[in-house]
Short mmCIF file of C-alpha atoms and ligand atoms in Angstrom, two decimals:
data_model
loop_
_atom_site.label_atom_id
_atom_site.label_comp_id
_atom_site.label_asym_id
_atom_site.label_seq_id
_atom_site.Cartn_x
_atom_site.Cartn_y
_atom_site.Cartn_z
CA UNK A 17 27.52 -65.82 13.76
CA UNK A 18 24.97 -68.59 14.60
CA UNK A 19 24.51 -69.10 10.85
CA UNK A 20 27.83 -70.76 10.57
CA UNK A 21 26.75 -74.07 11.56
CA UNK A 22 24.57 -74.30 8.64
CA UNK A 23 27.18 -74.07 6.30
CA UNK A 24 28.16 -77.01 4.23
CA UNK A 25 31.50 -78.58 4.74
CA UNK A 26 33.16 -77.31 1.80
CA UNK A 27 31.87 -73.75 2.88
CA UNK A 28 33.59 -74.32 6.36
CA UNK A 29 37.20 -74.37 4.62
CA UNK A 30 38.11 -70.92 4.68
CA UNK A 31 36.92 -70.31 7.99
CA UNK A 32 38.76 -72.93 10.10
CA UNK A 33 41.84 -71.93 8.39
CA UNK A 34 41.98 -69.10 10.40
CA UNK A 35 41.98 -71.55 13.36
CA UNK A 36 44.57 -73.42 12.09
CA UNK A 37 47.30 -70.52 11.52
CA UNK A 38 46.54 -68.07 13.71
CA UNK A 39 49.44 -65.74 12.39
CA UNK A 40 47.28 -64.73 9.35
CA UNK A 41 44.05 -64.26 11.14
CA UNK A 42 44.09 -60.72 11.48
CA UNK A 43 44.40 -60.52 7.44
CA UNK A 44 42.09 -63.53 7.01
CA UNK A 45 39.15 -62.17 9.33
CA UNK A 46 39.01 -58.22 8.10
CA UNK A 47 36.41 -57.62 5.95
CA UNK A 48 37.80 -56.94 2.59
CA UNK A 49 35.16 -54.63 1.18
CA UNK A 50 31.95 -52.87 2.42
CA UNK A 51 29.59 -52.86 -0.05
CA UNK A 52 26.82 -50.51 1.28
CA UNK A 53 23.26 -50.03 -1.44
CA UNK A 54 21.31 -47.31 -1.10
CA UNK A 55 17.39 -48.09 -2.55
CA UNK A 56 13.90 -47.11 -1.86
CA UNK A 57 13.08 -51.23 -2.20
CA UNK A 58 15.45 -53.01 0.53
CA UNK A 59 13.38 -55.83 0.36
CA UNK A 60 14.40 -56.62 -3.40
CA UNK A 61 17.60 -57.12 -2.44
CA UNK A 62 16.89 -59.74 1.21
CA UNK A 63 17.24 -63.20 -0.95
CA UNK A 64 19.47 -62.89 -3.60
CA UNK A 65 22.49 -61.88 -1.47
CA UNK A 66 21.91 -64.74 0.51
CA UNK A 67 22.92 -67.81 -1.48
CA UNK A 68 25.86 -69.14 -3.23
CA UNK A 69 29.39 -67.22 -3.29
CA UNK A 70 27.76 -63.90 -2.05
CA UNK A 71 26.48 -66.04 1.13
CA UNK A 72 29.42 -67.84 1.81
CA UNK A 73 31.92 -64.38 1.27
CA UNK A 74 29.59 -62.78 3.70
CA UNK A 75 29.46 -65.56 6.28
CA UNK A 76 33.37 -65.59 5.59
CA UNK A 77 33.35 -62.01 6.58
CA UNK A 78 35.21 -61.19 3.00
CA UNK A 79 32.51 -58.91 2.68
CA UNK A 80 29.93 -57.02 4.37
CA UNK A 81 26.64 -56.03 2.48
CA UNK A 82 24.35 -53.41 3.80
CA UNK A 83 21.15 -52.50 2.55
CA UNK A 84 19.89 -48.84 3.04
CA UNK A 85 16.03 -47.93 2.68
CA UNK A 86 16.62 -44.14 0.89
CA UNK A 87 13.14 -43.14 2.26
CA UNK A 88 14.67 -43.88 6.31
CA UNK A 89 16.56 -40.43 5.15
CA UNK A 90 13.42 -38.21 4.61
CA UNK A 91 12.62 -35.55 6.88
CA UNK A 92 9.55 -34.31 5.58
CA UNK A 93 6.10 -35.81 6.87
CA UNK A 94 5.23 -37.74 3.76
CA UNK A 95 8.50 -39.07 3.59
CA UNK A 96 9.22 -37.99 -0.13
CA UNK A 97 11.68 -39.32 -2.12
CA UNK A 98 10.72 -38.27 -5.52
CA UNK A 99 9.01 -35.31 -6.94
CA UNK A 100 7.76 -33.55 -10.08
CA UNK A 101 10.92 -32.43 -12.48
CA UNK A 102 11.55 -28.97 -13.02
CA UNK A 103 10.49 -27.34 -16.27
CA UNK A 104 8.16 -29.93 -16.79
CA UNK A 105 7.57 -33.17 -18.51
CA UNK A 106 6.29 -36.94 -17.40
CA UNK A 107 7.35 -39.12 -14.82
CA UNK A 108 9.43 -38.03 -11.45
CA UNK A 109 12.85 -37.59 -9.96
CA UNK A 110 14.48 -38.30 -7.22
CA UNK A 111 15.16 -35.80 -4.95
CA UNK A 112 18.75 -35.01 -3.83
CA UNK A 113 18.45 -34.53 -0.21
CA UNK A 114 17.59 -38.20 1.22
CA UNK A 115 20.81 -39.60 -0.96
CA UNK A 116 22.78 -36.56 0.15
CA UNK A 117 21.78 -37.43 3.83
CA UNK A 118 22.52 -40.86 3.27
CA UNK A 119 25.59 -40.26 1.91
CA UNK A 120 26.52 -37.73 4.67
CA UNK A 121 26.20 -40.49 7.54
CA UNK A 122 27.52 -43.39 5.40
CA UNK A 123 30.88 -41.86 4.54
CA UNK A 124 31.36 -38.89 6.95
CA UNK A 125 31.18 -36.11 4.47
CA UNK A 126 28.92 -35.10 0.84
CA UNK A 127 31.80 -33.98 -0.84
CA UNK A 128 33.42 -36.26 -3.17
CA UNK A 129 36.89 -34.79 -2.89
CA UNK A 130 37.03 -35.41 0.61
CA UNK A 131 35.80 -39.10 0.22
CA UNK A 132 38.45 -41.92 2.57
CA UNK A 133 40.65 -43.44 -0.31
CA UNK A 134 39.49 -46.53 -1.54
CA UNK A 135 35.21 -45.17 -1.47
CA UNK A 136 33.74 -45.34 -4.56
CA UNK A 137 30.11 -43.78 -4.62
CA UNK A 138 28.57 -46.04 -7.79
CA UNK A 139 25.07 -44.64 -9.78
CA UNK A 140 23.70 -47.26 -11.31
CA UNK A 141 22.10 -45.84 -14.19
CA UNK A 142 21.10 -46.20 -18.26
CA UNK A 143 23.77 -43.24 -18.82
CA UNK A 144 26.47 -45.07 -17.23
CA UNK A 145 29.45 -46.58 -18.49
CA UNK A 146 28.51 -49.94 -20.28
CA UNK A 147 29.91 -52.47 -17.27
CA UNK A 148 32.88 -54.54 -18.05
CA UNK A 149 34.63 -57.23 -16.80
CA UNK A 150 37.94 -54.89 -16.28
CA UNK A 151 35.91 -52.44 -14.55
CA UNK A 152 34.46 -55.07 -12.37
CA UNK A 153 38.33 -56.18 -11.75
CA UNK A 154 39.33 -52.79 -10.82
CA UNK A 155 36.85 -52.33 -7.99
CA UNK A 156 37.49 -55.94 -6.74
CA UNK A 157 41.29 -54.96 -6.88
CA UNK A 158 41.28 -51.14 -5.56
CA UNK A 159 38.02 -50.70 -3.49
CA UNK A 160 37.31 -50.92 -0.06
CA UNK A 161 34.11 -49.53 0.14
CA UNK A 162 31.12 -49.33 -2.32
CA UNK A 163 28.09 -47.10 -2.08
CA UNK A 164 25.49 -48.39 -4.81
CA UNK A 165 22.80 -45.87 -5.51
CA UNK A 166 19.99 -47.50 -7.36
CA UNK A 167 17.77 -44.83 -9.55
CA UNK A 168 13.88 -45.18 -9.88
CA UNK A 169 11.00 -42.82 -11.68
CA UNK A 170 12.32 -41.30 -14.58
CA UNK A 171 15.84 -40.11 -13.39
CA UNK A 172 17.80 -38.54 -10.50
CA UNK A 173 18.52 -34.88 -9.32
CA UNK A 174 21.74 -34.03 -11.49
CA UNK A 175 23.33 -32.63 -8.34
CA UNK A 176 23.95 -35.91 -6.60
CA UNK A 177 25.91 -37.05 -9.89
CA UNK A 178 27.59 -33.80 -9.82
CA UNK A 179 28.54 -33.75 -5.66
CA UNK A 180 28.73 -37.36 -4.75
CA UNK A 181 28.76 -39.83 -7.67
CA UNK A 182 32.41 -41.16 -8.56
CA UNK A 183 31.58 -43.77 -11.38
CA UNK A 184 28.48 -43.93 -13.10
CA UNK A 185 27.61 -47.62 -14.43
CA UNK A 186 25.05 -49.40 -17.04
CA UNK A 187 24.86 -52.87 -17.04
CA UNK A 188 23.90 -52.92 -21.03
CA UNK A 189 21.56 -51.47 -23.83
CA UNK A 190 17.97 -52.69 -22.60
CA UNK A 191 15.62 -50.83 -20.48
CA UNK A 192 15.61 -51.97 -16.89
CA UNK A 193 12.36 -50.77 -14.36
CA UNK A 194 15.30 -49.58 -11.75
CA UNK A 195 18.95 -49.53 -10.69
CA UNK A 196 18.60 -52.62 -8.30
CA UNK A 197 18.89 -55.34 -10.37
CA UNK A 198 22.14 -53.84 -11.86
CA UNK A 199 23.21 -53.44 -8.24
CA UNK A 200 22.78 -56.77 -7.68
CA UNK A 201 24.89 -57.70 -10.94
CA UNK A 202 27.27 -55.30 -10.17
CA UNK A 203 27.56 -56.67 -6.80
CA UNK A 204 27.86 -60.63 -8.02
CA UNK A 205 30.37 -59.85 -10.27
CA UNK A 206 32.91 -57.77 -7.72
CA UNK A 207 32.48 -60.29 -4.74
CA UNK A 208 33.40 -63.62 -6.81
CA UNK A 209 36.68 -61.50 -7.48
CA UNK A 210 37.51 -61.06 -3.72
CA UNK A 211 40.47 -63.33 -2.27
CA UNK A 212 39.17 -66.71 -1.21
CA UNK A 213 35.03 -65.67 -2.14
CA UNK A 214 35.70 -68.91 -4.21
CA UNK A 215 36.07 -72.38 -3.31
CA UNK A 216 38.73 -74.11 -4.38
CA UNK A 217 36.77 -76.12 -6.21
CA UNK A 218 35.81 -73.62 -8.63
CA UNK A 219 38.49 -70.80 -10.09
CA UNK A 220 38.51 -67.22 -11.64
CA UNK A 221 42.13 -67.44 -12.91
CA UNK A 222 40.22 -69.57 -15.44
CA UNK A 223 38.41 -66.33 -16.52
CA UNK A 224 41.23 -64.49 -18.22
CA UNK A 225 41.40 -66.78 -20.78
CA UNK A 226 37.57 -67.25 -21.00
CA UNK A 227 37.15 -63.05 -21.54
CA UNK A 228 37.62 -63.01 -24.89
CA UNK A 229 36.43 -66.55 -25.75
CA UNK A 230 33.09 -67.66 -25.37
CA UNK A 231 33.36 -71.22 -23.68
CA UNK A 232 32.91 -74.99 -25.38
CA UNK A 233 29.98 -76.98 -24.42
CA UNK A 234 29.62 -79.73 -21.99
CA UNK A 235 28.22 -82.83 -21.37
CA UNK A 236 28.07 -85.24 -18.29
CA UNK A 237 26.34 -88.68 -17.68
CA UNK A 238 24.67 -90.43 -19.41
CA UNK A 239 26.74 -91.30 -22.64
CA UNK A 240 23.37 -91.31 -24.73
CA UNK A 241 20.34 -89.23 -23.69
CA UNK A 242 17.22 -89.23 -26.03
CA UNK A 243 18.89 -90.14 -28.81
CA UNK A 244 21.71 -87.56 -28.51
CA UNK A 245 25.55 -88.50 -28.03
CA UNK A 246 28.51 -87.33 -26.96
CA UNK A 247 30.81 -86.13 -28.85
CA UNK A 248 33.25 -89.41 -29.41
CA UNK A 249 36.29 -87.38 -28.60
CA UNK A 250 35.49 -87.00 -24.78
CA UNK A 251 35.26 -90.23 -24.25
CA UNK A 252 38.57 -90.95 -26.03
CA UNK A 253 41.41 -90.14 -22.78
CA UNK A 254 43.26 -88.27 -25.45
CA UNK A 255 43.84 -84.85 -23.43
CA UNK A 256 45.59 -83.37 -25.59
CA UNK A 257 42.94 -83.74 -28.35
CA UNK A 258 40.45 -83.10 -25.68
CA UNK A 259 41.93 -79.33 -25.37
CA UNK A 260 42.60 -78.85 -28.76
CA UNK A 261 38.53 -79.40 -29.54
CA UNK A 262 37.69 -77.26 -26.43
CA UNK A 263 39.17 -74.78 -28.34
CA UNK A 264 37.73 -75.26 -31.71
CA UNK A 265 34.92 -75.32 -30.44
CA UNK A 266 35.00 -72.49 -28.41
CA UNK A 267 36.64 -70.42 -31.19
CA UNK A 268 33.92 -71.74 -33.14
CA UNK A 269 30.69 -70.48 -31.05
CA UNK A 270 32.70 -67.26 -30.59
CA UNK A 271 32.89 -66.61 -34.44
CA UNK A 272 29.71 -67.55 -34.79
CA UNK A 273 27.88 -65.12 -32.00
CA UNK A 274 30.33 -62.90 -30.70
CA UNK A 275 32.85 -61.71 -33.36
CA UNK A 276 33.72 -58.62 -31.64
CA UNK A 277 35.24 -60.41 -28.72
CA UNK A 278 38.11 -61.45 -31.59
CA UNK A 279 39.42 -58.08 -33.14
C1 LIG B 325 12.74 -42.23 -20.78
C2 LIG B 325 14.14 -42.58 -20.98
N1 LIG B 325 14.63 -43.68 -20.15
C3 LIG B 325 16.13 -43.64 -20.18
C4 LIG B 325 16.68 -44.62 -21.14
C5 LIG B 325 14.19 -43.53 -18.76
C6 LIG B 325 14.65 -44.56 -17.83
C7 LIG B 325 14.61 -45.92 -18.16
C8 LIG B 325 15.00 -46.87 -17.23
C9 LIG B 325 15.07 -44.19 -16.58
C10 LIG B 325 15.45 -45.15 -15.66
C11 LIG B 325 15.41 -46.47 -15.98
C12 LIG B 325 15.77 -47.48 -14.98
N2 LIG B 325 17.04 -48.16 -15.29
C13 LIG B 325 18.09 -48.06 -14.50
O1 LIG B 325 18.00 -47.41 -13.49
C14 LIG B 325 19.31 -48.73 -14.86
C15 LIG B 325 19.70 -49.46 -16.03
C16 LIG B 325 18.99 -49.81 -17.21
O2 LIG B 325 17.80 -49.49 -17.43
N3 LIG B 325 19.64 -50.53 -18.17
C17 LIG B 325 20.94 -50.94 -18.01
N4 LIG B 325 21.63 -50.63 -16.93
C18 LIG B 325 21.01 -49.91 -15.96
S1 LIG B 325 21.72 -49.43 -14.53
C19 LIG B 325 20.37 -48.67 -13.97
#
């Protein structure tokens, strides 16, 4: 892991603890979760899982990402991985056998029953389940290894959701070109879950009270910008009245945009 030198010094922490108490090492340097995305563009996916928290859990070996090209898994001479949908209509779908395949060497077997405890094939797909933040919980919690199949063309052979497919996901009500940038939400939102994928600078225990609120705003230096000021009550050292306008505030934007999140 030559990379490790180029971490910063706050990214270092986690890693020379395991020097330093050598008793939990075995615990601290297991990978936590495999998260393994099947795709017919790997490329999309090179950069973004390379900065911030998904970087640092990676080079912290608290999770390891691999990135599958579904065409490597074609045995034909054209190398297929989509073709015209049977009894007609536009567009194409993508054929079964390259995921099956895939599947097949990834976790040892097609069949979904027979899936290693803790594998959770994922279709990322406009029919899914609309993604939540207690879904995302539950495979940062339970899973130890993710298979992300992103869709393209027009759909997918139903067969792979019928033989291999054990959640299928949406990441909301717009129309997305593919399944990879839902992987790649998907895949942000699990890892910053994972023990110690935060610093301790930042926290998600702050996040179960921010689920159902939306948060209050926030200002930083300087005092006056452009004409604009800070609210007076920042600047007052009261704390206590400091937290009670966080939270009319917050209750306040949440009313305001996002009444549902009250009930
Ligand atoms: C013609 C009907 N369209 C279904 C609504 C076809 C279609 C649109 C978009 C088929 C595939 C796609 C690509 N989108 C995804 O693969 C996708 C997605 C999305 O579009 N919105 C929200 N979440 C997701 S997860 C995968």
């Amino acid at each position: 892991m030559k990379e490790r030198q180029h971490l910063a010094s706050n990214e270092r922490e986690s890693i020379q603890t395991v020097a330093l108490f050598p008793a939990f090492a075995s615990k601290m340097l297991a990978f936590r979760m495999k998260i393994d995305v099947l795709t017919i563009f790997p490329e999309f996916f090179t950069e973004v899982f390379n900065f911030g928290i998904i970087r640092r859990a990676r080079l912290a070996e608290i999770v390891e990402i691999n990135i599958y090209d579904i065409r490597s898994f074609t045995t034909d001479k054209h190398q297929k991985t989509d073709d015209k949908p049977f009894g007609g209509g536009d567009g194409m779908v993508m054929k079964a056998e390259p995921i099956f395949r895939a599947i097949e060497q990834i976790v040892g077997t097609w069949k979904r029953e027979n899936y290693p405890d803790g594998t959770r094939v994922i279709l990322l797909s406009p029919q899914g389940k609309p993604l939540k933040q207690i879904t995302v919980k539950e495979f940062a919690d339970q899973a130890k290894h993710l298979i992300l199949i992103c869709g393209r063309y027009e759909g997918i052979d139903e067969r792979v959701n019928d033989a291999l497919v054990t959640d299928e996901i949406s990441i909301g009500d717009y129309v997305l070109s593919g399944g990879e940038p839902a992987a790649i939400v998907l895949t942000d939102a699990i890892v910053r879950l994972l023990p110690n994928a935060l610093g301790s600078e930042t926290s998600a225990v702050n996040d179960s009270f921010t689920e159902n609120l939306l948060d209050c705003p926030h200002y930083t230096h300087p005092r006056e910008f452009r004409g604009m000021e800070v609210p007076e009550v920042l600047l007052s050292g009261n704390h206590a009245l400091i937290e009670c306008w966080r939270k009319e505030k917050a209750l306040e934007k949440t009313r305001k945009i996002r009444e549902d999140l009250l009930k």
